[in-house]
Coordinates of C-alpha atoms in Angstrom, one line a residue:
M1 CA 22.1 93.6 180.0
V2 CA 23.1 92.8 176.4
C3 CA 25.4 95.6 175.5
S4 CA 28.1 97.7 177.2
H5 CA 25.9 100.8 176.6
C6 CA 23.1 99.2 178.4
A7 CA 25.5 98.5 181.4
E8 CA 26.7 102.2 181.3
V9 CA 23.0 103.4 181.4
L10 CA 21.9 101.2 184.3
K11 CA 25.0 102.1 186.2
Q12 CA 24.2 105.8 185.8
K13 CA 20.6 105.2 186.9
L14 CA 21.6 103.2 189.9
E15 CA 24.1 105.8 191.0
D16 CA 21.4 108.5 190.5
N17 CA 19.5 106.6 193.1
D18 CA 22.4 106.5 195.6
F19 CA 23.5 102.9 194.9
R20 CA 27.3 102.6 194.9
V21 CA 28.2 100.2 191.9
Q22 CA 31.4 98.4 192.4
N23 CA 31.2 96.5 189.2
I24 CA 28.8 96.3 186.3
D25 CA 29.3 94.1 183.3
L26 CA 27.2 92.2 180.7
G27 CA 24.7 90.4 182.9
E28 CA 26.4 91.1 186.1
L29 CA 26.0 93.7 189.0
E30 CA 28.0 94.1 192.1
L31 CA 27.3 96.7 194.6
A32 CA 29.8 98.2 197.2
E33 CA 27.5 97.4 200.1
D34 CA 24.9 94.8 201.3
L35 CA 21.3 96.0 201.0
S36 CA 18.5 96.0 203.5
P37 CA 15.2 94.4 202.3
K38 CA 14.0 97.9 201.7
D39 CA 16.9 99.0 199.6
Y40 CA 16.8 95.7 197.8
Q41 CA 13.1 96.6 196.7
R42 CA 14.3 100.0 195.6
L43 CA 17.1 98.4 193.5
L44 CA 14.6 95.9 192.0
S45 CA 12.4 98.9 191.1
V46 CA 15.2 100.9 189.4
V47 CA 16.4 97.9 187.6
R48 CA 12.9 97.0 186.2
N49 CA 11.9 100.4 185.4
N50 CA 14.9 100.5 183.0
G51 CA 13.9 97.3 181.2
F52 CA 16.1 94.8 183.1
D53 CA 15.5 92.3 185.8
I54 CA 17.4 90.6 188.6
I55 CA 18.0 86.8 188.3
N56 CA 18.5 84.9 191.5
D57 CA 18.1 81.4 190.6
E58 CA 21.3 79.3 189.5
G59 CA 19.7 77.8 186.3
S60 CA 18.6 81.2 184.9
K61 CA 22.2 82.6 185.8
T62 CA 23.7 79.9 184.0
V63 CA 21.6 80.5 180.9
E64 CA 22.4 84.2 181.0
R65 CA 26.1 83.3 181.2
I66 CA 25.8 81.0 178.2
K67 CA 24.0 83.9 176.2
H68 CA 26.5 86.4 177.1
L69 CA 29.4 84.2 176.2
I70 CA 27.8 83.5 172.8
I71 CA 27.2 87.3 172.3
K72 CA 30.9 88.1 173.2
L73 CA 32.1 85.3 170.9
V74 CA 30.0 86.5 168.0
R75 CA 31.1 90.1 168.4
S76 CA 34.8 89.3 168.9
E77 CA 37.5 89.7 166.3
Q78 CA 38.8 86.2 167.3
P79 CA 37.4 83.1 165.6
L80 CA 36.3 80.2 167.9
E81 CA 39.1 77.8 168.6
G82 CA 37.7 74.3 168.8
N83 CA 33.9 73.9 169.0
L84 CA 31.2 75.7 170.9
S85 CA 30.4 73.1 173.3
D86 CA 34.0 73.0 174.5
Y87 CA 34.1 76.7 174.7
L88 CA 31.0 76.9 176.8
S89 CA 31.9 73.9 179.0
D90 CA 35.5 75.3 179.6
N91 CA 34.1 78.8 180.6
I92 CA 31.2 77.7 182.7
H93 CA 32.9 74.6 184.3
K94 CA 29.9 72.4 183.6
D95 CA 29.3 69.5 181.3
Y96 CA 27.9 70.5 177.9
Q97 CA 25.0 68.2 177.9
Q98 CA 23.8 69.6 181.2
L99 CA 24.2 73.2 179.8
S100 CA 22.3 72.2 176.7
R101 CA 19.4 70.7 178.6
L102 CA 19.1 73.6 180.9
F103 CA 19.2 76.2 178.0
S104 CA 16.7 74.4 175.9
G105 CA 14.4 74.0 179.0
V106 CA 14.6 77.8 179.8
E107 CA 14.8 79.3 176.4
G108 CA 12.9 76.9 174.3
K109 CA 15.7 76.6 171.7
S110 CA 19.0 74.9 171.6
I111 CA 22.3 76.6 172.3
E112 CA 23.2 75.9 168.7
R113 CA 20.1 77.7 167.3
Y114 CA 20.8 80.6 169.6
F115 CA 24.3 80.8 168.3
I116 CA 23.1 80.8 164.7
L117 CA 20.7 83.4 165.5
Q118 CA 23.3 85.6 167.0
K119 CA 25.6 85.2 164.1
I120 CA 22.8 86.1 161.6
E121 CA 21.9 89.3 163.6
R122 CA 25.5 90.3 163.6
A123 CA 25.7 89.6 159.9
K124 CA 22.6 91.8 159.4
E125 CA 24.5 94.6 161.3
L126 CA 27.7 94.3 159.3
I127 CA 25.8 94.3 156.0
V128 CA 23.9 97.4 156.9
Y129 CA 27.3 99.1 157.9
G130 CA 28.4 98.3 154.4
E131 CA 32.1 98.2 155.3
Q132 CA 32.8 94.6 154.5
T133 CA 32.1 92.4 151.6
L134 CA 29.9 89.4 152.0
S135 CA 32.9 87.1 151.9
E136 CA 34.6 89.2 154.6
I137 CA 31.5 89.0 156.8
A138 CA 31.3 85.2 156.3
Y139 CA 35.0 84.9 157.3
A140 CA 34.6 87.2 160.3
L141 CA 31.6 85.1 161.7
D142 CA 33.6 81.9 161.3
Y143 CA 31.6 80.4 158.4
S144 CA 33.5 77.7 156.4
S145 CA 32.5 79.5 153.1
Q146 CA 30.5 82.3 151.8
Q147 CA 28.2 79.8 150.3
H148 CA 27.5 78.2 153.7
F149 CA 26.9 81.6 155.3
S150 CA 24.6 82.6 152.3
R151 CA 22.5 79.4 152.7
Q152 CA 22.1 79.9 156.4
F153 CA 21.4 83.5 156.2
K154 CA 18.7 82.9 153.5
K155 CA 17.2 80.0 155.7
E156 CA 16.9 82.3 158.8
T157 CA 15.8 85.5 157.0
G158 CA 14.2 84.4 153.8
L159 CA 16.6 86.7 151.8
A160 CA 20.0 86.2 150.3
P161 CA 22.6 88.3 151.9
S162 CA 23.2 90.1 148.5
H163 CA 19.5 91.0 148.4
F164 CA 19.4 92.0 152.0
K165 CA 22.4 94.3 151.2
E166 CA 20.6 95.7 148.3
I167 CA 17.4 96.8 150.2
K168 CA 19.4 97.8 153.4
E169 CA 16.1 97.7 155.3
N170 CA 16.5 97.7 159.1
R171 CA 15.6 93.9 159.4
R172 CA 17.6 93.5 162.6
T173 CA 16.0 91.9 165.6
A174 CA 17.0 93.3 169.2
I175 CA 19.4 90.8 170.7
D176 CA 17.3 90.3 173.9
Q177 CA 14.3 89.4 171.5
L178 CA 16.1 86.4 170.1

């Protein structure tokens, strides 16, 4: 799940199928009871029919945790204190080099690249909303300057943010497609 709305929808679908959801959060699901193999298959069916999947191996779980931490960070109002590698290591309690190798192996891109892509998608969203200036967006996404933001935005999208703002086409990519 990549957003709170997704979590709410999945929770409702699970409850409609008689699963007692104890906790559901971005990327995590906890049921109130243990499942029989038959109920697990039914759960798997409901989850997959709604566009999600269940991840059981530790490496994939760690990659999902990295993704969700980055998404939360990009969407938070608080700027990152320190650097991304320390933030991830502190939250996952693993060495960053290990996290980086795992992420690149599973996703085919670096953590830093994924972080940049998330920031650009958030910037597109904020530009389309039209409630903030480009300078405010650059600041909100923790860029050192509007020029740095503009260069990175153009590198990733092929358009200057000001041009993107003018055309206001829906050029966003779904978060789970990054």
